[in-house]
Short mmCIF file of C-alpha atoms in Angstrom, two decimals:
data_model
loop_
_atom_site.label_atom_id
_atom_site.label_comp_id
_atom_site.label_asym_id
_atom_site.label_seq_id
_atom_site.Cartn_x
_atom_site.Cartn_y
_atom_site.Cartn_z
CA MET A 1190 -37.94 20.33 20.66
CA ASN A 1191 -36.46 17.96 18.10
CA PRO A 1192 -38.11 14.51 18.40
CA ALA A 1193 -34.84 12.66 17.62
CA PRO A 1194 -33.13 11.90 20.97
CA LEU A 1195 -29.71 11.94 19.28
CA LEU A 1196 -30.12 15.54 18.19
CA ARG A 1197 -30.93 16.63 21.73
CA LEU A 1198 -27.38 15.92 22.78
CA PRO A 1199 -25.01 18.86 23.25
CA PRO A 1200 -23.30 19.77 19.95
CA GLU A 1201 -19.83 18.83 21.21
CA ILE A 1202 -21.10 15.35 22.19
CA LEU A 1203 -22.74 14.84 18.80
CA ASP A 1204 -19.57 16.06 17.06
CA GLY A 1205 -17.61 13.47 19.00
CA ILE A 1206 -20.00 10.70 17.94
CA LEU A 1207 -19.86 11.64 14.25
CA ALA A 1208 -16.08 11.93 14.46
CA LEU A 1209 -15.98 8.18 15.18
CA ILE A 1210 -17.59 7.46 11.79
CA ASP A 1211 -14.88 7.11 9.14
CA ASN A 1212 -17.03 6.02 6.18
CA HIS A 1213 -18.05 9.03 4.08
CA GLU A 1214 -21.22 7.31 2.84
CA ASP A 1215 -22.37 6.70 6.41
CA ILE A 1216 -21.93 10.39 7.24
CA LEU A 1217 -23.94 11.33 4.15
CA SER A 1218 -26.68 8.91 5.20
CA PHE A 1219 -26.87 10.67 8.56
CA ALA A 1220 -26.96 14.08 6.85
CA LEU A 1221 -29.85 12.98 4.61
CA ALA A 1222 -31.98 11.74 7.50
CA ASN A 1223 -33.63 15.15 8.01
CA LYS A 1224 -33.01 18.87 7.80
CA GLU A 1225 -31.49 19.14 11.28
CA CYS A 1226 -29.04 16.32 10.58
CA SER A 1227 -28.10 17.96 7.29
CA GLN A 1228 -27.42 21.32 8.91
CA PHE A 1229 -25.31 19.70 11.59
CA ALA A 1230 -23.20 17.38 9.39
CA ILE A 1231 -22.77 19.53 6.28
CA PRO A 1232 -20.11 20.81 5.70
CA ARG A 1233 -18.32 20.16 8.97
CA HIS A 1234 -18.29 16.38 8.79
CA THR A 1235 -18.68 15.88 5.04
CA GLN A 1236 -15.97 18.26 3.79
CA TYR A 1237 -13.64 18.65 6.77
CA ARG A 1238 -12.42 15.08 7.18
CA ILE A 1239 -9.99 14.38 4.36
CA LEU A 1240 -7.63 16.92 2.82
CA ARG A 1241 -5.92 15.77 -0.39
CA ILE A 1242 -4.17 18.45 -2.44
CA ARG A 1243 -1.36 18.93 -4.97
CA HIS A 1244 -1.28 22.74 -5.12
CA PRO A 1245 -0.23 25.30 -2.46
CA TYR A 1246 -3.72 26.79 -1.81
CA PRO A 1247 -2.58 29.59 0.53
CA GLN A 1248 -6.21 30.71 1.09
CA LEU A 1249 -7.18 27.24 2.27
CA TRP A 1250 -4.36 27.05 4.81
CA ALA A 1251 -5.16 30.56 6.04
CA HIS A 1252 -8.79 29.50 6.48
CA LEU A 1253 -7.87 26.34 8.44
CA ALA A 1254 -5.43 28.34 10.57
CA GLN A 1255 -8.24 30.73 11.53
CA ARG A 1256 -11.06 28.18 11.90
CA ALA A 1257 -9.75 25.79 14.53
CA ASP A 1258 -13.30 24.47 15.03
CA LEU A 1259 -13.39 23.17 11.43
CA ALA A 1260 -9.77 22.06 11.24
CA SER A 1261 -10.33 19.91 14.33
CA PHE A 1262 -12.49 17.52 12.24
CA ILE A 1263 -9.73 16.72 9.73
CA THR A 1264 -8.34 13.21 10.21
CA HIS A 1265 -6.32 12.59 7.03
CA VAL A 1266 -3.98 14.91 5.08
CA HIS A 1267 -2.34 13.90 1.81
CA ILE A 1268 -0.06 16.40 0.03
CA THR A 1269 1.60 15.66 -3.31
CA ASP A 1270 3.54 17.59 -5.93
CA ARG A 1271 1.58 19.15 -8.76
CA ASN A 1272 2.49 16.41 -11.26
CA THR A 1273 1.18 13.51 -9.20
CA ARG A 1274 -2.35 12.68 -10.34
CA ILE A 1275 -2.91 9.20 -8.94
CA LEU A 1276 -5.47 10.57 -6.49
CA ALA A 1277 -8.09 13.23 -7.16
CA GLU A 1278 -7.94 16.34 -5.03
CA ARG A 1279 -10.32 16.58 -2.13
CA LYS A 1280 -10.65 19.79 -0.14
CA PRO A 1281 -13.37 21.83 1.55
CA SER A 1282 -15.09 24.47 -0.53
CA THR A 1283 -17.87 25.57 1.79
CA LEU A 1284 -16.88 28.32 4.24
CA VAL A 1285 -13.55 28.85 2.50
CA SER A 1286 -13.10 32.45 1.45
CA GLN A 1287 -13.44 32.69 -2.33
CA THR A 1288 -11.97 36.17 -2.55
CA VAL A 1289 -8.53 36.41 -4.07
CA THR A 1290 -6.37 39.27 -2.87
CA GLN A 1291 -4.20 41.27 -5.22
CA SER A 1292 -1.07 39.73 -3.71
CA GLU A 1293 -0.94 36.16 -2.47
CA PRO A 1294 0.69 35.54 0.93
CA ASP A 1295 4.41 34.92 0.70
CA GLU A 1296 5.65 31.35 1.11
CA THR A 1297 6.79 31.83 4.69
CA THR A 1298 3.33 33.08 5.66
CA ARG A 1299 1.72 30.10 3.91
CA ILE A 1300 3.95 27.69 5.81
CA LEU A 1301 3.15 29.47 9.07
CA ASN A 1302 -0.57 29.10 8.36
CA MET A 1303 -0.03 25.48 7.46
CA CYS A 1304 1.67 24.82 10.79
CA ARG A 1305 -1.13 26.56 12.66
CA ALA A 1306 -3.70 24.53 10.74
CA ILE A 1307 -1.91 21.29 11.63
CA SER A 1308 -1.88 22.35 15.27
CA ASN A 1309 -5.66 22.87 15.01
CA MET A 1310 -6.20 19.33 13.67
CA LYS A 1311 -6.95 17.69 17.01
CA SER A 1312 -8.23 14.51 15.29
CA LEU A 1313 -5.37 14.10 12.79
CA ARG A 1314 -4.47 10.42 12.36
CA SER A 1315 -2.71 10.27 9.01
CA PHE A 1316 -0.26 12.59 7.23
CA ILE A 1317 1.11 11.64 3.81
CA TRP A 1318 3.58 13.90 2.03
CA GLU A 1319 4.68 12.80 -1.45
CA PHE A 1320 7.12 14.64 -3.66
CA ARG A 1321 8.13 12.62 -6.71
CA MET A 1322 9.75 15.39 -8.75
CA LYS A 1323 13.46 14.90 -9.33
CA LEU A 1324 16.27 17.04 -7.98
CA PRO A 1325 16.96 19.96 -7.93
CA TYR A 1326 13.28 20.33 -7.02
CA LEU A 1327 12.55 19.90 -3.29
CA PRO A 1328 9.34 19.70 -1.26
CA THR A 1329 9.79 23.16 0.28
CA LEU A 1330 11.48 26.40 -0.75
CA LEU A 1331 13.61 26.55 2.40
CA PRO A 1332 14.78 23.79 4.79
CA GLU A 1333 13.25 25.78 7.66
CA HIS A 1334 9.82 25.31 6.08
CA GLU A 1335 10.12 21.52 6.03
CA ASP A 1336 11.38 21.57 9.62
CA ALA A 1337 8.47 23.76 10.75
CA ILE A 1338 5.87 21.43 9.25
CA LEU A 1339 7.47 18.35 10.80
CA ARG A 1340 7.76 20.15 14.13
CA ALA A 1341 4.01 20.87 14.07
CA LEU A 1342 3.31 17.22 13.22
CA ARG A 1343 5.56 15.96 16.00
CA LYS A 1344 3.38 17.76 18.55
CA SER A 1345 0.26 15.91 17.41
CA ARG A 1346 -1.02 13.47 20.02
CA THR A 1347 -3.28 11.59 17.61
CA LEU A 1348 -0.96 11.05 14.61
CA GLU A 1349 -0.41 7.34 13.90
CA TYR A 1350 0.20 7.17 10.13
CA LEU A 1351 3.18 9.04 8.64
CA ALA A 1352 4.51 8.82 5.08
CA LEU A 1353 7.39 10.91 3.71
CA ILE A 1354 7.97 9.78 0.13
CA GLY A 1355 10.60 11.65 -1.81
CA PRO A 1356 13.67 13.84 -1.16
CA PHE A 1357 12.87 14.79 2.41
CA GLY A 1358 15.62 15.38 4.93
CA THR A 1359 18.17 16.13 2.22
CA ARG A 1360 19.38 19.13 4.21
CA ALA A 1361 19.28 17.51 7.63
CA PRO A 1362 22.59 17.70 9.54
CA SER A 1363 24.72 14.56 9.43
CA TYR A 1364 25.05 12.32 12.47
CA ASN A 1365 28.58 13.64 13.04
CA HIS A 1366 27.27 17.20 13.31
CA ASP A 1367 24.14 16.23 15.25
CA PRO A 1368 24.95 13.15 17.38
CA GLU A 1369 21.86 13.69 19.57
CA SER A 1370 19.50 13.84 16.54
CA LYS A 1371 17.94 17.12 17.69
CA HIS A 1372 18.15 19.40 14.66
CA TYR A 1373 15.75 17.62 12.29
CA PRO A 1374 12.30 17.12 13.87
CA LEU A 1375 11.58 13.72 12.27
CA TRP A 1376 14.24 11.96 14.33
CA ARG A 1377 12.27 12.57 17.54
CA PHE A 1378 8.83 11.36 16.43
CA GLY A 1379 7.03 8.82 18.59
CA ASN A 1380 3.73 6.89 18.74
CA ILE A 1381 3.75 6.24 14.98
CA ARG A 1382 2.27 2.84 14.12
CA PHE A 1383 2.34 3.08 10.30
CA LEU A 1384 5.51 4.47 8.67
CA ASN A 1385 6.46 4.88 5.02
CA LEU A 1386 9.98 6.21 4.34
CA LEU A 1387 10.53 5.35 0.69
CA GLY A 1388 13.18 7.81 -0.45
CA ASP A 1389 16.91 7.88 -1.23
CA THR A 1390 17.62 10.27 1.63
CA TRP A 1391 17.00 7.72 4.35
CA VAL A 1392 19.87 5.47 3.17
CA ARG A 1393 22.55 8.16 3.00
CA PRO A 1394 25.41 7.21 5.37
CA ALA A 1395 25.22 10.68 6.96
CA VAL A 1396 21.68 10.08 8.29
CA THR A 1397 21.25 6.32 8.68
CA TYR A 1398 21.98 6.50 12.41
CA HIS A 1399 19.34 9.23 12.70
CA VAL A 1400 16.84 6.91 10.99
CA LEU A 1401 17.90 4.11 13.32
CA ARG A 1402 17.19 6.34 16.32
CA LEU A 1403 13.76 7.22 14.92
CA LEU A 1404 12.84 3.56 14.36
CA ALA A 1405 14.17 2.56 17.77
CA ASN A 1406 11.66 4.95 19.33
CA LEU A 1407 8.69 3.32 17.57
CA ALA A 1408 8.17 0.33 19.82
CA HIS A 1409 4.56 -0.22 18.63
CA LEU A 1410 5.21 -0.05 14.90
CA GLU A 1411 2.84 -2.28 12.89
CA HIS A 1412 3.53 -1.21 9.31
CA LEU A 1413 6.93 -0.35 7.79
CA GLN A 1414 7.94 0.60 4.25
CA ILE A 1415 11.62 1.39 3.96
CA PRO A 1416 14.43 1.10 1.38
CA LEU A 1417 16.06 -2.32 1.17
CA GLU A 1418 19.43 -0.54 1.36
CA PHE A 1419 18.85 0.73 4.91
CA SER A 1420 21.83 -0.96 6.50
CA HIS A 1421 20.78 -0.99 10.16
CA LEU A 1422 17.44 -2.77 9.82
CA HIS A 1423 18.71 -5.99 11.41
CA ARG A 1424 19.42 -4.11 14.65
CA LEU A 1425 15.73 -3.51 15.28
CA THR A 1426 12.87 -5.51 16.68
CA PHE A 1427 9.20 -4.53 16.51
CA PRO A 1428 6.98 -6.83 18.59
CA ASP A 1429 3.78 -5.74 16.78
CA LEU A 1430 5.05 -5.57 13.18
CA LYS A 1431 2.51 -7.03 10.73
CA THR A 1432 3.31 -5.38 7.39
CA LEU A 1433 6.74 -4.94 5.77
CA ARG A 1434 7.89 -3.67 2.41
CA LEU A 1435 11.59 -3.55 1.53
CA GLN A 1436 12.11 -1.73 -1.78
CA LEU A 1437 15.38 -1.46 -3.68
CA LEU A 1438 15.98 2.17 -4.62
CA THR A 1439 19.64 2.83 -5.39
CA GLY A 1440 21.40 -0.56 -5.45
CA ALA A 1441 23.06 -2.72 -2.82
CA SER A 1442 25.25 -5.76 -2.24
CA ALA A 1443 23.74 -9.24 -2.10
CA SER A 1444 25.35 -9.59 1.33
CA LEU A 1445 22.33 -7.69 2.68
CA ASP A 1446 20.16 -10.76 2.13
CA LEU A 1447 21.26 -12.47 5.34
CA THR A 1448 20.60 -9.50 7.61
CA ARG A 1449 17.21 -8.97 5.93
CA SER A 1450 16.48 -12.66 6.42
CA GLN A 1451 17.40 -12.36 10.09
CA PHE A 1452 15.07 -9.42 10.55
CA ILE A 1453 12.17 -11.15 8.80
CA GLU A 1454 12.74 -14.47 10.57
CA ARG A 1455 12.71 -12.74 13.94
CA HIS A 1456 9.35 -11.08 13.27
CA THR A 1457 6.95 -13.99 13.50
CA THR A 1458 4.03 -11.55 13.67
CA LEU A 1459 4.42 -10.54 10.00
CA GLU A 1460 1.27 -11.08 7.94
CA HIS A 1461 2.00 -9.03 4.80
CA LEU A 1462 5.42 -9.04 3.11
CA CYS A 1463 6.79 -7.48 -0.08
CA TRP A 1464 10.47 -8.35 -0.42
CA PHE A 1465 12.61 -9.22 -3.43
CA PRO A 1466 16.02 -10.47 -2.23
CA LEU A 1467 19.06 -9.59 -4.31
CA ALA A 1468 20.33 -13.18 -4.44
CA LEU A 1469 19.64 -16.14 -2.14
CA PRO A 1470 17.79 -15.45 1.12
CA LEU A 1471 18.40 -17.53 4.21
CA LEU A 1472 15.04 -18.29 5.80
CA THR A 1473 14.12 -21.43 7.69
CA PRO A 1474 10.93 -23.39 6.90
CA GLU A 1475 9.58 -22.20 10.26
CA ALA A 1476 9.69 -18.50 9.31
CA LEU A 1477 6.59 -16.34 8.84
CA PRO A 1478 4.00 -18.71 10.34
CA ASP A 1479 1.16 -16.14 10.16
CA LEU A 1480 1.81 -14.90 6.61
CA LYS A 1481 -1.33 -13.89 4.66
CA ARG A 1482 -0.08 -11.89 1.68
CA LEU A 1483 3.27 -12.37 -0.06
CA SER A 1484 5.04 -10.75 -3.01
CA THR A 1485 8.57 -12.09 -3.47
CA THR A 1486 10.92 -14.31 -5.48
CA ARG A 1487 11.00 -18.05 -6.04
CA HIS A 1488 13.99 -18.42 -3.69
CA VAL A 1489 11.95 -17.23 -0.70
CA VAL A 1490 9.25 -19.80 -1.42
CA GLU A 1491 11.88 -22.51 -1.76
CA CYS A 1492 13.23 -21.57 1.67
CA LEU A 1493 9.80 -21.65 3.26
CA ALA A 1494 8.98 -24.94 1.60
CA SER A 1495 12.12 -27.01 1.72
CA VAL A 1496 15.49 -25.35 2.34
CA ALA A 1497 16.76 -24.20 5.73
CA PRO A 1498 20.05 -22.42 6.47
CA PRO A 1499 21.74 -22.64 9.84
CA PRO A 1500 19.55 -20.60 12.21
CA PRO A 1501 20.74 -16.97 12.22
CA THR A 1502 21.54 -15.37 15.53
CA PRO A 1503 18.91 -12.64 15.98
CA SER A 1504 20.23 -9.32 17.18
CA SER A 1505 18.46 -7.98 20.22
CA MET A 1506 17.34 -4.40 20.56
CA THR A 1507 16.47 -2.55 23.71
CA PHE A 1508 14.28 0.37 22.76
CA ALA A 1509 15.28 2.53 25.72
CA VAL A 1510 19.04 2.16 25.27
CA PHE A 1511 20.28 3.43 21.93
CA GLN A 1512 23.95 2.80 22.70
CA ASN A 1513 23.59 -0.98 23.15
CA LEU A 1514 23.35 -1.71 19.44
CA PRO A 1515 25.20 -4.83 18.21
CA PRO A 1516 27.96 -4.49 15.63
CA ILE A 1517 27.25 -4.95 11.93
CA THR A 1518 28.50 -8.19 10.38
CA GLU A 1519 30.94 -7.46 7.56
CA ASP A 1520 30.05 -10.34 5.22
CA PRO A 1521 27.77 -12.93 6.84
CA ARG A 1522 27.84 -15.22 3.79
CA GLU A 1523 31.45 -16.21 4.51
CA THR A 1524 30.37 -18.24 7.52
CA ASN A 1525 26.93 -19.52 6.44
CA THR A 1526 25.93 -22.01 3.78
CA VAL A 1527 22.52 -23.22 2.68
CA ILE A 1528 21.85 -26.83 3.63
CA PRO A 1529 18.92 -28.78 2.16
CA THR A 1530 16.64 -30.25 4.83
CA PRO A 1531 13.34 -32.14 4.86
CA SER A 1532 10.44 -30.22 3.37
CA GLY A 1533 8.64 -27.62 5.46
CA SER A 1534 5.42 -28.43 7.24
CA ILE A 1535 3.86 -25.06 8.24
CA LYS A 1536 0.55 -24.49 6.46
CA ARG A 1537 0.60 -20.70 6.30
CA PRO A 1538 -2.80 -19.02 5.82
CA ILE A 1539 -1.64 -17.24 2.64
CA GLU A 1540 -4.54 -15.50 0.90
CA CYS A 1541 -2.66 -13.48 -1.76
CA LEU A 1542 0.41 -14.81 -3.58
CA ASP A 1543 2.69 -13.15 -6.15
CA VAL A 1544 5.96 -15.03 -6.72
CA ARG A 1545 8.15 -14.05 -9.64
CA SER A 1546 9.70 -16.92 -11.62
CA LEU A 1547 7.49 -19.48 -9.88
CA ASP A 1548 5.68 -21.44 -12.60
CA ALA A 1549 2.41 -23.26 -12.13
CA ARG A 1550 3.99 -26.70 -11.94
CA SER A 1551 6.45 -25.64 -9.24
CA LEU A 1552 3.64 -24.08 -7.26
CA LEU A 1553 1.85 -27.42 -7.34
CA ASP A 1554 5.03 -29.14 -6.14
CA PHE A 1555 5.78 -26.63 -3.35
CA HIS A 1556 2.39 -25.60 -2.04
CA GLN A 1557 1.80 -28.48 0.37
CA TYR A 1558 5.01 -27.59 2.22
CA PHE A 1559 4.41 -23.89 2.88
CA LEU A 1560 0.74 -22.87 2.56
CA ASP A 1561 -2.84 -23.94 3.24
CA SER A 1562 -4.44 -24.53 -0.16
CA THR A 1563 -7.93 -23.74 1.18
CA LYS A 1564 -6.95 -20.18 2.14
CA LEU A 1565 -5.56 -18.89 -1.17
CA ARG A 1566 -7.89 -16.31 -2.77
CA LYS A 1567 -5.68 -14.25 -5.09
CA LEU A 1568 -2.90 -15.57 -7.31
CA LYS A 1569 -0.59 -13.76 -9.71
CA LEU A 1570 0.84 -16.43 -11.98
CA HIS A 1571 3.81 -15.03 -13.91
CA THR A 1572 4.61 -18.11 -16.00
CA PHE A 1573 3.47 -21.64 -16.80
CA TYR A 1574 4.38 -24.43 -19.16
CA ASP A 1575 1.26 -26.34 -20.14
CA VAL A 1576 -2.38 -25.28 -19.93
CA SER A 1577 -3.05 -28.43 -17.92
CA ASP A 1578 -0.74 -27.09 -15.17
CA VAL A 1579 -2.93 -24.02 -14.67
CA CYS A 1580 -6.05 -26.16 -14.73
CA GLN A 1581 -4.56 -28.28 -11.95
CA VAL A 1582 -3.82 -25.10 -9.99
CA GLY A 1583 -7.51 -24.26 -10.17
CA ASP A 1584 -8.42 -27.72 -8.92
CA THR A 1585 -5.85 -27.55 -6.11
CA PHE A 1586 -6.86 -24.09 -4.90
CA PRO A 1587 -10.67 -24.17 -5.13
CA GLU A 1588 -11.23 -20.84 -3.32
CA ILE A 1589 -9.37 -18.61 -5.80
CA THR A 1590 -11.49 -15.59 -6.76
CA TRP A 1591 -8.76 -13.40 -8.35
CA LEU A 1592 -6.32 -14.54 -11.03
CA TRP A 1593 -3.59 -12.83 -13.09
CA LEU A 1594 -2.34 -14.68 -16.18
CA PRO A 1595 0.57 -13.95 -18.57
CA ASN A 1596 0.10 -13.40 -22.31
CA ALA A 1597 2.25 -16.37 -23.29
CA HIS A 1598 3.53 -19.68 -21.94
CA LEU A 1599 6.29 -22.15 -22.77
CA PRO A 1600 4.78 -25.57 -23.59
CA SER A 1601 6.86 -28.50 -22.40
CA ALA A 1602 6.94 -29.88 -25.95
CA SER A 1603 8.16 -26.63 -27.49
CA ALA A 1604 11.41 -24.68 -27.40
CA HIS A 1605 9.66 -21.37 -28.01
CA PRO A 1606 6.99 -19.37 -26.13
CA LYS A 1607 3.44 -19.61 -27.35
CA ALA A 1608 0.68 -17.06 -27.01
CA VAL A 1609 -2.23 -18.08 -24.81
CA GLU A 1610 -5.12 -18.88 -27.14
CA LEU A 1611 -8.74 -18.02 -26.50
CA GLU A 1612 -9.81 -21.65 -26.20
CA ASP A 1613 -6.97 -22.18 -23.72
CA LEU A 1614 -8.38 -19.36 -21.60
CA TYR A 1615 -11.87 -20.86 -21.68
CA THR A 1616 -10.40 -24.20 -20.58
CA ILE A 1617 -8.38 -22.57 -17.79
CA VAL A 1618 -11.22 -20.51 -16.29
CA SER A 1619 -13.50 -23.56 -16.22
CA HIS A 1620 -11.26 -24.82 -13.39
CA PHE A 1621 -11.75 -21.62 -11.36
CA PRO A 1622 -15.51 -21.70 -10.72
CA ARG A 1623 -15.38 -18.98 -8.02
CA LEU A 1624 -13.41 -16.52 -10.14
CA GLU A 1625 -14.54 -12.89 -9.74
CA VAL A 1626 -11.60 -10.97 -11.20
CA LEU A 1627 -9.40 -11.85 -14.20
CA ARG A 1628 -6.31 -9.68 -14.51
CA GLY A 1629 -3.64 -9.38 -17.19
CA GLN A 1630 -3.65 -8.84 -20.94
CA ALA A 1631 -3.89 -12.51 -21.90
CA ILE A 1632 -7.45 -12.25 -23.23
CA TRP A 1633 -6.64 -9.14 -25.29
CA SER A 1634 -3.59 -10.86 -26.73
CA ALA A 1635 -5.68 -13.94 -27.54
CA VAL A 1636 -8.14 -11.89 -29.65
CA GLY A 1637 -5.39 -9.80 -31.25
CA ASN A 1638 -6.87 -6.64 -29.70
CA ASN A 1639 -9.86 -7.01 -32.01
CA LEU A 1640 -12.80 -5.20 -30.36
CA ASP A 1641 -15.50 -7.36 -31.98
CA GLN A 1642 -13.82 -10.57 -30.88
CA MET A 1643 -13.22 -9.09 -27.44
CA HIS A 1644 -16.91 -8.23 -27.14
CA HIS A 1645 -17.79 -11.84 -27.83
CA ALA A 1646 -15.08 -13.14 -25.47
CA ILE A 1647 -16.35 -10.99 -22.58
CA PHE A 1648 -19.81 -12.51 -22.83
CA GLN A 1649 -18.37 -16.01 -23.15
CA LEU A 1650 -16.34 -15.53 -19.97
CA ALA A 1651 -19.30 -14.01 -18.13
CA MET A 1652 -21.49 -16.99 -19.03
CA ARG A 1653 -18.84 -19.53 -18.02
CA LEU A 1654 -18.05 -17.72 -14.75
CA PRO A 1655 -21.27 -16.80 -12.91
CA ASN A 1656 -19.34 -14.76 -10.32
CA LEU A 1657 -17.14 -12.80 -12.76
CA LYS A 1658 -17.12 -9.07 -11.96
CA GLN A 1659 -14.06 -7.56 -13.65
CA ILE A 1660 -11.57 -8.03 -16.48
CA ASP A 1661 -8.61 -5.84 -17.35
CA HIS A 1662 -9.05 -3.44 -20.26
CA SER A 1663 -6.26 -2.86 -22.76
CA ALA A 1664 -6.22 0.92 -22.17
CA TYR A 1665 -3.76 2.14 -19.56
CA ASP A 1666 -4.66 4.99 -17.20
CA ASP A 1667 -1.48 7.06 -16.89
CA ASN A 1668 -2.82 9.06 -13.95
CA LYS A 1669 -3.82 6.00 -11.91
CA GLN A 1670 -0.85 3.99 -13.24
CA ALA A 1671 -2.99 0.92 -13.89
CA TYR A 1672 -5.11 -0.62 -16.65
CA LYS A 1673 -8.72 0.40 -16.89
CA ARG A 1674 -11.31 -2.21 -15.93
CA ILE A 1675 -14.20 -3.90 -17.68
CA ALA A 1676 -16.99 -4.20 -15.13
CA ILE A 1677 -19.49 -7.01 -15.75
CA GLU A 1678 -23.11 -6.09 -15.01
CA ARG A 1679 -25.81 -8.71 -14.41
CA VAL A 1680 -29.51 -7.86 -14.23
CA VAL A 1681 -32.12 -10.53 -13.51
CA MET A 1682 -35.52 -9.81 -15.07
CA VAL A 1683 -38.74 -11.80 -15.16
CA GLU A 1684 -39.82 -12.65 -18.69
CA ASP A 1685 -42.81 -14.91 -19.40
CA GLY A 1686 -42.82 -15.95 -15.76
CA LYS A 1687 -39.15 -16.97 -15.81
CA GLU A 1688 -36.10 -15.25 -14.41
CA VAL A 1689 -33.69 -14.29 -17.17
CA GLU A 1690 -30.21 -12.88 -16.55
CA HIS A 1691 -29.13 -10.05 -18.84
CA LEU A 1692 -25.43 -9.37 -19.24
CA ASN A 1693 -23.77 -6.08 -19.99
CA TYR A 1694 -20.45 -4.42 -19.30
CA ARG A 1695 -18.85 -1.00 -19.07
CA VAL A 1696 -15.32 0.42 -18.88
CA VAL A 1697 -14.40 1.98 -15.52
CA LYS A 1698 -11.32 3.65 -14.14
CA PRO A 1699 -9.05 1.68 -11.80
CA LYS A 1700 -9.24 2.47 -8.12
CA PRO A 1701 -6.67 4.94 -6.78
CA ARG A 1702 -3.69 3.30 -5.15
CA ASP A 1703 -3.47 3.34 -1.41
CA THR A 1704 -0.20 4.65 0.04
CA TRP A 1705 -0.41 1.93 2.68
CA ASP A 1706 -0.86 -0.88 0.15
CA ILE A 1707 2.63 -2.37 0.09
CA PHE A 1708 1.75 -4.31 -3.08
CA GLU A 1709 0.85 -1.13 -5.00
CA GLY A 1710 -2.47 -2.43 -6.26
CA SER A 1711 -1.17 -5.82 -7.42
CA PHE A 1712 -4.08 -7.59 -5.72
CA GLU A 1713 -6.73 -4.92 -6.35
#
């Protein structure tokens, strides 16, 4: 009898316990405990959790269709086109048949196996399907294939995360031909809490009412990424919405700003927002009281800090009754004007801030009216006038650990931009004593991309900033779509009875972007 009480449990009970462990390193630690743990966890729990592929792999889908016991452990599936290399592939190799038949299964058979495999994934929580190739290329050979996959996903009782990024639904019947939204499986999904629909298809007039019906069914939605052009957004209300990204894809009228403002103002639960209005938004200083991360324009910050329009009339939405939708306002700007009011007073707990066109001096002027200065940890500063302004930012926000700086600034005494000099950088960082990450190409620009000078500058920064961990490299990783990183390494050794810190550094690849990161790695 095995002495470990845990291993005496029935296999199905132990499988259920390990299935609750999401961290891959923790599963490996369990597998390395002893031989019995290794035999139980490998490969079922180490290889059959995450499936991330960019090729068809008909043999893999046939294997998962046949081995329901192994497919049941898969919790996350991420499928991309063959040209997308942001994420490395991850798929099971153990127990997958390595034999290659003379003739590969036809595409319809592969799709059928894929649907069976999805049906076998009893623990599936997340399904991401990206297809970034341009038309005339489409995610599937036939529209029936796309429908079949979505139909299998719709039957899942555990699916909570769904992302369809690309030209999906291009062949779905229009609302006029399908008024009940029955002929394209996506329209009838439910229980999704995290949804990413970043694609041109979802804003086509022929399907926008279908998309509206889908969203109206998702009463517990917490995370939404959708095109800014989706015209019916203001008709919806999500009581649990915490994360929102509105991305401009094809172009739209500035008149959308009011309805977007109404939607955002109504959702006081929002904590993470990425939104770049087309012109002037109309938010009151009381909007977004729980905001933690923000990527936007200067106009939004001005609204939150000091300018309030007449309160918009929020549209109500009853989830159960699709027909009771309010009419769309033709041009709301004709009856609303922005009126300056006393400065805002809500100290939002903003931790990450990225505001385009907001210079350092304006941030110092505005901050006391819209955020709590003790909460800010990450700041992307797009522009500043004088070096002293950035130094004052460091003094005002003492908890900043992550900072992005531009290559040049516009001194108040000059009519022309000036490159940030190396001594300026040393002066600036001395006012950010907790800094751990320095982003941007300012330091490379300051040394003229000279490797010897950069080597010296890295050590100077590491000595001035005891907590510094990373700096941006000048080399760009095309696959990860981000700059490589310079990782600072500190080793404390005892020499002659004294502790001496030795500094070194190495170049590392940037982390893969997370589909659910609405800021696309801006604060990584």
